[in-house]
Amino acid sequence: MLEMIWIGIAQILVFTAILLALTKPMGTYIARVFKREKTLLDPVLRPIENRIYRVCGIDPGSEMKWTTYVSTMLIFSMMSVLILYLILRLQSFHPWNAAHAPSMSPFLAFNTAVSFTTNTNWQAYSGENAATYFTQMIGLTWQNFVSAGVGLAIAIAFIRALTRESMHEIGNFWVDLIRGCLWVLLPLSVVFAFILMSQGVIQNLSSYVHAMTLEGTRQNIPQGPVASQEAIKLLGANGGGFFGANSAHPYENPTPLTNFLQVLALLIIPAGLTYTFGRFAENQRQGWALFSAMLVLFIAGVSGIYWAEQSGNPIISRIGMNQALGNMEGKEVRFGISGSALFATATTDVSCGAVNSMFDSYTPLGGGIAMLNIALGEIIFGGVGSGLLGMLVFAILAVFIAGLMVGRTPEYLGKKIEGKEMKMAILAILVLAASILGFSAAASVTHSGLIGRLNMGPHGLTEILYAATSAAGNNGSAFAGLNVNTPFYNTVLGLAMLIGRFLFVVPVMAIAGSLVKKKRVPQSSGTFPTTGGLFVGLLIGVILIVGALTFFPALALGPVVEHLVMHAGKLF
Amino acid sequence: MLERSPVDSTNEDGAKVVMPTHEVSKGRHRRRATVAQLIPQASIDALKKLDPRKMIHNPVMFVVEIGSIISTYYAVAEAVGGGPNVAFLTAIAGWLWFTVIFANFAEAMAEGRGKAQADTLRKMKTETTANLLLDGEVRQIPATQLKRGDIVVVSSGEIIPGDGEVVEGIASVDESAITGESAPVIRESGGDRSAVTGGTRVLSDQIKVKVMSEPGQSFLDKMISLVEGAARQKTPNEIALDILLAGLTIIFMLVAVTLECYAIYSGGAVPISVLIALLVCLIPTTIGGLLSAIGIAGMDRLVQHNVLAMSGRAVEAAGDVNTLLLDKTGTITLGNRQAAEFIPVNGYSERDVADIAQLASFSDETPEGRSIVVLAKKFGFRDRHIPPDAEFVEFTAQTRMSGIDLDGYCIRKGAADAVTSWAEQQGGSIPEQLRPIVESVANSGGTPLVVAKDNNVVGVIHLKDILKGGIKERFDQLRAMGIRTVMITGDNPLTAAAISKEAGVDDFLAQATPENKMELIKKEQSQGKLVAMTGDGTNDAPALAQADVGVAMNTGTMAAKEAGNMVDLDSNPTKLIEIVEIGKQLLMTRGALTTFSIANDVAKYFAIIPAIFTSTYPVLDKLNIMRLHSPHSAILSAIIFNALIIVALIPLALRGVKYRPLGAAILLQRNLLIYGVGGIIVPFVGLKLIDMALVALGLAG
């Protein structure tokens, strides 16, 4: 069995190596796209791009100040919410309705519309029963692209602000959105969809298949255009599964190879963006520093979950059952502990929210780590664009503390970090903490919050905490064990998603607006270098301290107590 | 003018106020109240500062005060209701009050140092009488009634009643009240030595002074408000830090409130007093309590170094400076050059040059001239007698040479071109070898003086700049700090290059004029750099105003002092380096204590969380890794530690974290290790010790 563990560890190491190898080409490509340099795809995509500009009346040459950029983004997103809401409310009129899905209720439609627009993809419904093919393709897959595109655009605009000087404009939102979708998300998704299909992921518009099982019961096997949605689900860090079972479903994630590739697809763009950042900063070491901080936290998460799940449940061991394979409850045999731990860490780090195993069945600490990954702010690689954005906020915080410690007004990439930037950075962090703690606390003491629990005690608290964390962090994965399709949760979590996305982005982009105007102070030996091991260590320290101090009590009463109680022989 | 009433008091009143100045010891540091002397007043002030209207300026401590009030209410309610936890709740309320008072005490201690000094200065100001010159008559009025533009007469023994310019006369002035330096200085009308400061005393002669400051805005007023800390405004960096601290406070308030919800969910609400204790332990009270003390102490350190900063902003900017502009003379080199060598030409010997150069220099009272006489003595020319009919020729800016006309021949020494053209006028010819010698002397950083006897060029005197001791090491330190040094000099580029190489400065500005100095500052600033410089003359004023940190010398003109944002009372240009260090030290102290404060929270969580929930979830006692005696002792230990750590760190806050001129990365590593890692470990030990003490005293409950 030791052999199995080594194979698991080897898989994690091979994965890290491949991710490392892909970061540079991915990042270089993204940088070329947004610097409007030549790429291989230009002959195909330039005509399309120009046509879109002409039809929509966009002047690609004009750039926007941060206020215009952000308000354009907000209006675009709110319109998206509205359109998706209408699509969901009118499902009974849709073509391609193999599931015979009815129109969604107002609460569920609101929740789902917000969820897919904020790149959260929290699903209070099961796609195979509650969504038409039309909804899946036109409503959801479209949002999968543009919500990730919005994230990408914002991150690029922020990077521009950091690397430009004495300017006001940070880019054109429409150009960034369109180029991100056309050049980055679309081609990668097409390629990845074909790879998935080659492995057995289905792609059709067929009616559901009726089958008779060996036991003689009738089974309805759902069909659908899965591969196309699956590709962007992962590449765009969306996470909304075609089926309720998400990436645990054999039609979504059939083989250990697809599992491996899906995890890679999750991380490739967020990892590449760190390199893009270095490109814009004209100092690759700046990018690698952020990458290293992310990688260290990622490996810590994988190792933690892998260890917790491999250790299994002591109560089961005590009754004499073999747990050599680890805690396999809620996990797919074809993925095993390592494949599940890798996926679980990646999906919670990256604000994706796709799952290939059920967190509710994880050991308390394993599930707790998944939750902490999200609570840290979705910055360990993080969502497409939003992850880098969050990490940069922490970098600003770290730089501020470092600057004080070396007796110099802090600078990041030569930009002075002053009162205004601190105010906005703190506000962004506060928004996230407030929505996670506030909504979960409200749910933990109200009748409507408590009624949906399937488990009592600390495990029940973890379920509530996880739901609020997942929504505010725009992750979208569910711990399960909580019935969230209620007016209370649909509304509360919908609000948490909106706050977690937009109330976070606005102050962060205000930082961009302030930094773009500043001059870059030249580096000297008195400047604290934001590259190298010391900064990476400090950055990780700041992230962990802020996260730990904010969430320690909640974690203590949820997963930690549950873990201790489990070792004392009690389950919930 | 009409409102002024003549005062018939004698000048003796004015003379009396000189007394305090004698208390000021000679040298850089003024005598200061000892820590022990400050404690009684600071304790009273600490209580006065409990006024919520004052507390609200410090959000972190304001939260603690509100918490103290609420927990006092619960303690009283428990006592009235006869509950079992009176002692525990009272202890919580008490220690929360101590936390606030200790923080106030820190601030009061920092302010206290300046106050004593301010009182002395204020006394001097109010008791001074001015001899106002009005329509040719002298009238005596209190100094406080003087207006800008008034002319006053100040005679020996009298106090100068206000800041101004000497418009007539010359006098020696004792400025020790302001500078702490008891050696008198000369003040005279016109030129760069015309500025006088109110509160200083004329020792000899009589001067007429035109008052240049409005009432209440004199140098003395500024100094009083500065040492008192009254004019202290929050600096940009302090504001940013305040925001961080306020943000953390809000996050922890959220944590405390939501914790109550989770606690209710888990089946056991937490008493409000305990919740407040947790909140106070988590919010950054250590730095919140010491922040203003650090700022005041930073300004105070500057005053100790005899530098007056007009704003805290300037002090902070000093810590950020990228480029230092340093005048060569007086900063990098000693004020004067010295003769180092005689180089003969035209077949003369070295001894001949020494002989003739010494004759030319007898009347030259400049340090350079004297050094020539001294050097010539080495060639045996001692105790010479100058013929009585000899006629000295003074140096003028037009002739640029000096010398002596003796019986039958003339000797001149001076700038190479001036002396050679003089010799040519006499019909002489210039030897071929002269030019290369002059150039090589100049290239080596020296100043060549050519000596000629009638129409014969005799040789060259090599005047050398003498570097100040240890200056090269200072520049190495500055380089390590990431600061570029630029030497400003009127010398030609070749000379400047040689000296800057010898001294180890990074760059130089040769043939400096006020205009190209200004240009250099603007160029550096356009690259985003912060520039610091010193200056004293009126023509330095624009550059001083343009520079981010402009340090005016106290000996300088009023215009220079007004343009700069700091005044160095010692008039020591090298001080700039210390100002930079003080600026950095100020930021570092804030940073170190912030890190320490936040790092402390880890241990406090491990004390309080198990203590709160041990009855709901007994298994959580596993998190009680310090094995604290009981839930009550754990909570008390945490708040006692939290209060005492403020007192323990007051000396550090007042003294400042030690600054070493190291690179940023090494500095950060050191400080992270001491205040970050140390900040995590120290409270674990401290909490355990306090818990043991509580058990030993039978207070652990």
mmCIF file of C-alpha atoms in Angstrom, chain B residues 222-451:
data_model
loop_
_atom_site.group_PDB
_atom_site.id
_atom_site.type_symbol
_atom_site.label_atom_id
_atom_site.label_comp_id
_atom_site.label_asym_id
_atom_site.label_seq_id
_atom_site.Cartn_x
_atom_site.Cartn_y
_atom_site.Cartn_z
ATOM 1 C CA LYS B 222 7.322 77.188 15.926
ATOM 2 C CA MET B 223 9.852 75.630 18.191
ATOM 3 C CA ILE B 224 7.493 75.711 21.151
ATOM 4 C CA SER B 225 4.633 74.088 19.294
ATOM 5 C CA LEU B 226 7.044 71.600 17.801
ATOM 6 C CA VAL B 227 8.581 70.396 21.040
ATOM 7 C CA GLU B 228 5.159 70.349 22.628
ATOM 8 C CA GLY B 229 3.774 68.208 19.875
ATOM 9 C CA ALA B 230 0.849 70.603 19.529
ATOM 10 C CA ALA B 231 1.402 71.262 15.853
ATOM 11 C CA ARG B 232 1.881 67.601 15.130
ATOM 12 C CA GLN B 233 -0.213 66.524 12.209
ATOM 13 C CA LYS B 234 -0.488 62.953 11.089
ATOM 14 C CA THR B 235 1.963 62.178 8.335
ATOM 15 C CA PRO B 236 0.904 60.358 5.144
ATOM 16 C CA ASN B 237 2.500 57.147 6.237
ATOM 17 C CA GLU B 238 0.949 57.386 9.673
ATOM 18 C CA ILE B 239 -2.439 57.863 8.033
ATOM 19 C CA ALA B 240 -1.917 54.768 5.895
ATOM 20 C CA LEU B 241 -0.950 52.787 8.956
ATOM 21 C CA ASP B 242 -3.952 54.160 10.838
ATOM 22 C CA ILE B 243 -6.158 52.838 8.066
ATOM 23 C CA LEU B 244 -4.574 49.417 8.296
ATOM 24 C CA LEU B 245 -5.078 49.378 12.056
ATOM 25 C CA ALA B 246 -8.658 50.595 11.807
ATOM 26 C CA GLY B 247 -9.333 47.953 9.135
ATOM 27 C CA LEU B 248 -7.913 45.216 11.330
ATOM 28 C CA THR B 249 -10.001 46.499 14.225
ATOM 29 C CA ILE B 250 -13.159 46.235 12.135
ATOM 30 C CA ILE B 251 -12.228 42.727 10.988
ATOM 31 C CA PHE B 252 -11.719 41.635 14.585
ATOM 32 C CA MET B 253 -14.985 43.230 15.646
ATOM 33 C CA LEU B 254 -16.600 41.130 12.952
ATOM 34 C CA VAL B 255 -14.765 38.085 14.233
ATOM 35 C CA ALA B 256 -15.990 38.729 17.771
ATOM 36 C CA VAL B 257 -19.604 39.323 16.762
ATOM 37 C CA THR B 258 -19.789 36.326 14.449
ATOM 38 C CA LEU B 259 -18.048 34.204 17.045
ATOM 39 C CA GLU B 260 -21.006 34.856 19.325
ATOM 40 C CA CYS B 261 -23.312 33.513 16.606
ATOM 41 C CA TYR B 262 -21.225 30.380 16.136
ATOM 42 C CA ALA B 263 -21.122 30.002 19.905
ATOM 43 C CA ILE B 264 -24.892 30.190 20.133
ATOM 44 C CA TYR B 265 -25.084 27.629 17.332
ATOM 45 C CA SER B 266 -22.704 25.373 19.230
ATOM 46 C CA GLY B 267 -24.821 25.641 22.338
ATOM 47 C CA GLY B 268 -23.159 28.108 24.679
ATOM 48 C CA ALA B 269 -23.251 31.877 24.321
ATOM 49 C CA VAL B 270 -20.087 33.686 25.366
ATOM 50 C CA PRO B 271 -20.452 36.330 28.118
ATOM 51 C CA ILE B 272 -20.148 39.841 26.669
ATOM 52 C CA SER B 273 -17.225 40.734 28.928
ATOM 53 C CA VAL B 274 -15.261 37.741 27.701
ATOM 54 C CA LEU B 275 -16.090 38.624 24.125
ATOM 55 C CA ILE B 276 -14.808 42.154 24.734
ATOM 56 C CA ALA B 277 -11.669 40.739 26.326
ATOM 57 C CA LEU B 278 -11.120 38.651 23.197
ATOM 58 C CA LEU B 279 -11.728 41.639 20.964
ATOM 59 C CA VAL B 280 -9.289 43.850 22.854
ATOM 60 C CA CYS B 281 -6.655 41.133 22.767
ATOM 61 C CA LEU B 282 -7.024 40.741 19.008
ATOM 62 C CA ILE B 283 -7.148 44.340 17.849
ATOM 63 C CA PRO B 284 -3.691 45.858 17.448
ATOM 64 C CA THR B 285 -3.614 47.696 20.784
ATOM 65 C CA THR B 286 0.157 47.478 21.114
ATOM 66 C CA ILE B 287 0.852 49.582 18.051
ATOM 67 C CA GLY B 288 -2.414 51.495 18.422
ATOM 68 C CA GLY B 289 -1.406 52.530 21.910
ATOM 69 C CA LEU B 290 2.144 53.462 21.004
ATOM 70 C CA LEU B 291 1.657 54.986 17.571
ATOM 71 C CA SER B 292 1.444 58.616 18.576
ATOM 72 C CA ALA B 293 4.217 58.192 21.119
ATOM 73 C CA ILE B 294 6.455 56.893 18.337
ATOM 74 C CA GLY B 295 5.681 59.921 16.177
ATOM 75 C CA ILE B 296 6.266 62.423 18.957
ATOM 76 C CA ALA B 297 9.449 60.686 20.016
ATOM 77 C CA GLY B 298 10.688 60.763 16.428
ATOM 78 C CA MET B 299 10.298 64.514 16.229
ATOM 79 C CA ASP B 300 11.860 64.777 19.635
ATOM 80 C CA ARG B 301 14.905 62.830 18.466
ATOM 81 C CA LEU B 302 15.378 65.425 15.757
ATOM 82 C CA VAL B 303 15.176 68.200 18.327
ATOM 83 C CA GLN B 304 17.798 66.346 20.338
ATOM 84 C CA HIS B 305 19.994 66.457 17.276
ATOM 85 C CA ASN B 306 19.307 70.174 17.155
ATOM 86 C CA VAL B 307 17.226 69.950 14.022
ATOM 87 C CA LEU B 308 13.847 71.606 13.817
ATOM 88 C CA ALA B 309 11.505 70.001 11.345
ATOM 89 C CA MET B 310 8.650 72.200 10.243
ATOM 90 C CA SER B 311 6.465 69.164 9.570
ATOM 91 C CA GLY B 312 6.407 65.471 10.277
ATOM 92 C CA ARG B 313 5.973 64.962 6.565
ATOM 93 C CA ALA B 314 9.499 66.238 6.026
ATOM 94 C CA VAL B 315 10.885 63.762 8.539
ATOM 95 C CA GLU B 316 9.181 60.904 6.757
ATOM 96 C CA ALA B 317 10.348 62.170 3.390
ATOM 97 C CA ALA B 318 13.864 62.145 4.821
ATOM 98 C CA GLY B 319 13.568 58.412 5.333
ATOM 99 C CA ASP B 320 12.642 58.008 1.679
ATOM 100 C CA VAL B 321 15.318 60.178 0.169
ATOM 101 C CA ASN B 322 16.957 58.747 -2.950
ATOM 102 C CA THR B 323 19.440 61.493 -3.662
ATOM 103 C CA LEU B 324 21.462 63.602 -1.294
ATOM 104 C CA LEU B 325 22.943 66.819 -2.604
ATOM 105 C CA LEU B 326 25.913 67.696 -0.460
ATOM 106 C CA ASP B 327 27.981 70.826 -0.674
ATOM 107 C CA LYS B 328 31.592 69.930 -1.026
ATOM 108 C CA THR B 329 32.957 72.552 1.297
ATOM 109 C CA GLY B 330 32.189 71.917 4.901
ATOM 110 C CA THR B 331 30.402 68.652 4.264
ATOM 111 C CA ILE B 332 32.781 66.484 2.301
ATOM 112 C CA THR B 333 35.962 68.443 2.751
ATOM 113 C CA LEU B 334 37.149 70.625 5.584
ATOM 114 C CA GLY B 335 36.227 74.212 5.018
ATOM 115 C CA ASN B 336 39.589 75.174 3.563
ATOM 116 C CA ARG B 337 42.347 73.897 1.377
ATOM 117 C CA GLN B 338 45.923 73.551 2.410
ATOM 118 C CA ALA B 339 49.161 73.950 0.563
ATOM 119 C CA ALA B 340 50.658 70.543 -0.050
ATOM 120 C CA GLU B 341 53.463 71.094 -2.527
ATOM 121 C CA PHE B 342 55.579 73.699 -4.318
ATOM 122 C CA ILE B 343 56.313 72.892 -7.958
ATOM 123 C CA PRO B 344 59.058 74.984 -9.539
ATOM 124 C CA VAL B 345 59.273 76.018 -13.209
ATOM 125 C CA ASN B 346 61.675 78.143 -15.259
ATOM 126 C CA GLY B 347 64.712 76.630 -13.575
ATOM 127 C CA TYR B 348 63.806 77.777 -10.075
ATOM 128 C CA SER B 349 64.187 75.346 -7.210
ATOM 129 C CA GLU B 350 61.487 74.156 -4.882
ATOM 130 C CA ARG B 351 63.084 76.220 -2.139
ATOM 131 C CA ASP B 352 62.852 79.333 -4.314
ATOM 132 C CA VAL B 353 59.148 78.785 -4.806
ATOM 133 C CA ALA B 354 58.695 78.307 -1.052
ATOM 134 C CA ASP B 355 60.582 81.502 -0.394
ATOM 135 C CA ILE B 356 58.624 83.627 -2.852
ATOM 136 C CA ALA B 357 55.264 82.031 -2.011
ATOM 137 C CA GLN B 358 55.773 82.721 1.671
ATOM 138 C CA LEU B 359 56.554 86.350 1.017
ATOM 139 C CA ALA B 360 53.419 86.624 -1.095
ATOM 140 C CA SER B 361 51.309 85.086 1.653
ATOM 141 C CA PHE B 362 52.356 87.052 4.733
ATOM 142 C CA SER B 363 49.475 89.366 4.385
ATOM 143 C CA ASP B 364 47.070 86.589 3.397
ATOM 144 C CA GLU B 365 45.032 85.831 6.492
ATOM 145 C CA THR B 366 42.925 83.153 4.812
ATOM 146 C CA PRO B 367 43.497 79.576 5.986
ATOM 147 C CA GLU B 368 44.932 78.790 2.556
ATOM 148 C CA GLY B 369 47.391 81.635 2.855
ATOM 149 C CA ARG B 370 48.475 80.569 6.297
ATOM 150 C CA SER B 371 48.970 77.006 5.153
ATOM 151 C CA ILE B 372 51.406 78.296 2.512
ATOM 152 C CA VAL B 373 53.395 80.122 5.175
ATOM 153 C CA VAL B 374 53.453 76.986 7.281
ATOM 154 C CA LEU B 375 54.549 74.748 4.422
ATOM 155 C CA ALA B 376 57.331 77.144 3.503
ATOM 156 C CA LYS B 377 58.663 76.948 7.036
ATOM 157 C CA LYS B 378 59.679 73.380 6.250
ATOM 158 C CA PHE B 379 62.194 74.858 3.837
ATOM 159 C CA GLY B 380 63.718 76.870 6.640
ATOM 160 C CA PHE B 381 61.950 80.186 6.161
ATOM 161 C CA ARG B 382 61.206 81.116 9.723
ATOM 162 C CA ASP B 383 60.971 84.400 11.590
ATOM 163 C CA ARG B 384 61.352 86.499 8.494
ATOM 164 C CA HIS B 385 61.075 90.198 8.657
ATOM 165 C CA ILE B 386 59.149 92.071 6.103
ATOM 166 C CA PRO B 387 60.798 95.308 5.048
ATOM 167 C CA PRO B 388 58.800 98.229 6.379
ATOM 168 C CA ASP B 389 58.327 99.762 2.949
ATOM 169 C CA ALA B 390 56.674 96.606 1.614
ATOM 170 C CA GLU B 391 53.227 97.100 0.232
ATOM 171 C CA PHE B 392 50.599 94.360 0.445
ATOM 172 C CA VAL B 393 48.265 93.764 -2.446
ATOM 173 C CA GLU B 394 44.921 92.417 -1.287
ATOM 174 C CA PHE B 395 43.002 89.751 -3.128
ATOM 175 C CA THR B 396 39.981 91.076 -4.999
ATOM 176 C CA ALA B 397 37.408 89.284 -7.016
ATOM 177 C CA GLN B 398 38.470 91.320 -10.059
ATOM 178 C CA THR B 399 42.199 90.687 -9.957
ATOM 179 C CA ARG B 400 41.893 87.186 -8.501
ATOM 180 C CA MET B 401 45.401 87.402 -7.096
ATOM 181 C CA SER B 402 47.212 88.857 -4.148
ATOM 182 C CA GLY B 403 50.807 89.570 -3.352
ATOM 183 C CA ILE B 404 53.380 92.027 -2.156
ATOM 184 C CA ASP B 405 55.329 94.865 -3.669
ATOM 185 C CA LEU B 406 58.836 94.959 -2.222
ATOM 186 C CA ASP B 407 61.743 97.197 -2.793
ATOM 187 C CA GLY B 408 62.480 96.664 -6.458
ATOM 188 C CA TYR B 409 60.258 93.767 -7.278
ATOM 189 C CA CYS B 410 56.652 92.573 -7.092
ATOM 190 C CA ILE B 411 55.332 89.142 -6.228
ATOM 191 C CA ARG B 412 51.897 87.861 -7.156
ATOM 192 C CA LYS B 413 50.136 84.597 -6.482
ATOM 193 C CA GLY B 414 46.674 83.585 -7.623
ATOM 194 C CA ALA B 415 44.584 81.906 -10.258
ATOM 195 C CA ALA B 416 46.723 80.580 -13.112
ATOM 196 C CA ASP B 417 45.239 82.734 -15.869
ATOM 197 C CA ALA B 418 45.250 85.880 -13.731
ATOM 198 C CA VAL B 419 48.881 85.572 -12.708
ATOM 199 C CA THR B 420 50.132 84.520 -16.147
ATOM 200 C CA SER B 421 48.439 87.428 -17.834
ATOM 201 C CA TRP B 422 49.874 89.722 -15.156
ATOM 202 C CA ALA B 423 53.365 88.341 -15.886
ATOM 203 C CA GLU B 424 52.799 88.747 -19.615
ATOM 204 C CA GLN B 425 51.773 92.354 -19.063
ATOM 205 C CA GLN B 426 55.095 92.867 -17.339
ATOM 206 C CA GLY B 427 56.703 91.630 -20.553
ATOM 207 C CA GLY B 428 57.465 88.107 -19.407
ATOM 208 C CA SER B 429 56.946 84.889 -21.262
ATOM 209 C CA ILE B 430 55.143 81.887 -19.991
ATOM 210 C CA PRO B 431 57.193 78.695 -19.772
ATOM 211 C CA GLU B 432 55.912 75.703 -21.765
ATOM 212 C CA GLN B 433 55.943 73.406 -18.745
ATOM 213 C CA LEU B 434 53.515 75.554 -16.712
ATOM 214 C CA ARG B 435 50.312 74.497 -18.419
ATOM 215 C CA PRO B 436 50.750 70.745 -17.924
ATOM 216 C CA ILE B 437 51.629 71.286 -14.266
ATOM 217 C CA VAL B 438 48.596 73.475 -13.642
ATOM 218 C CA GLU B 439 46.370 70.944 -15.357
ATOM 219 C CA SER B 440 47.744 67.963 -13.519
ATOM 220 C CA VAL B 441 47.243 69.710 -10.193
ATOM 221 C CA ALA B 442 43.679 70.548 -11.165
ATOM 222 C CA ASN B 443 43.059 67.014 -12.427
ATOM 223 C CA SER B 444 44.167 65.576 -9.140
ATOM 224 C CA GLY B 445 41.487 67.613 -7.423
ATOM 225 C CA GLY B 446 43.822 70.294 -6.170
ATOM 226 C CA THR B 447 43.821 73.988 -6.796
ATOM 227 C CA PRO B 448 46.890 75.336 -8.574
ATOM 228 C CA LEU B 449 48.065 78.790 -7.543
ATOM 229 C CA VAL B 450 50.681 80.273 -9.790
ATOM 230 C CA VAL B 451 53.419 82.378 -8.241
#
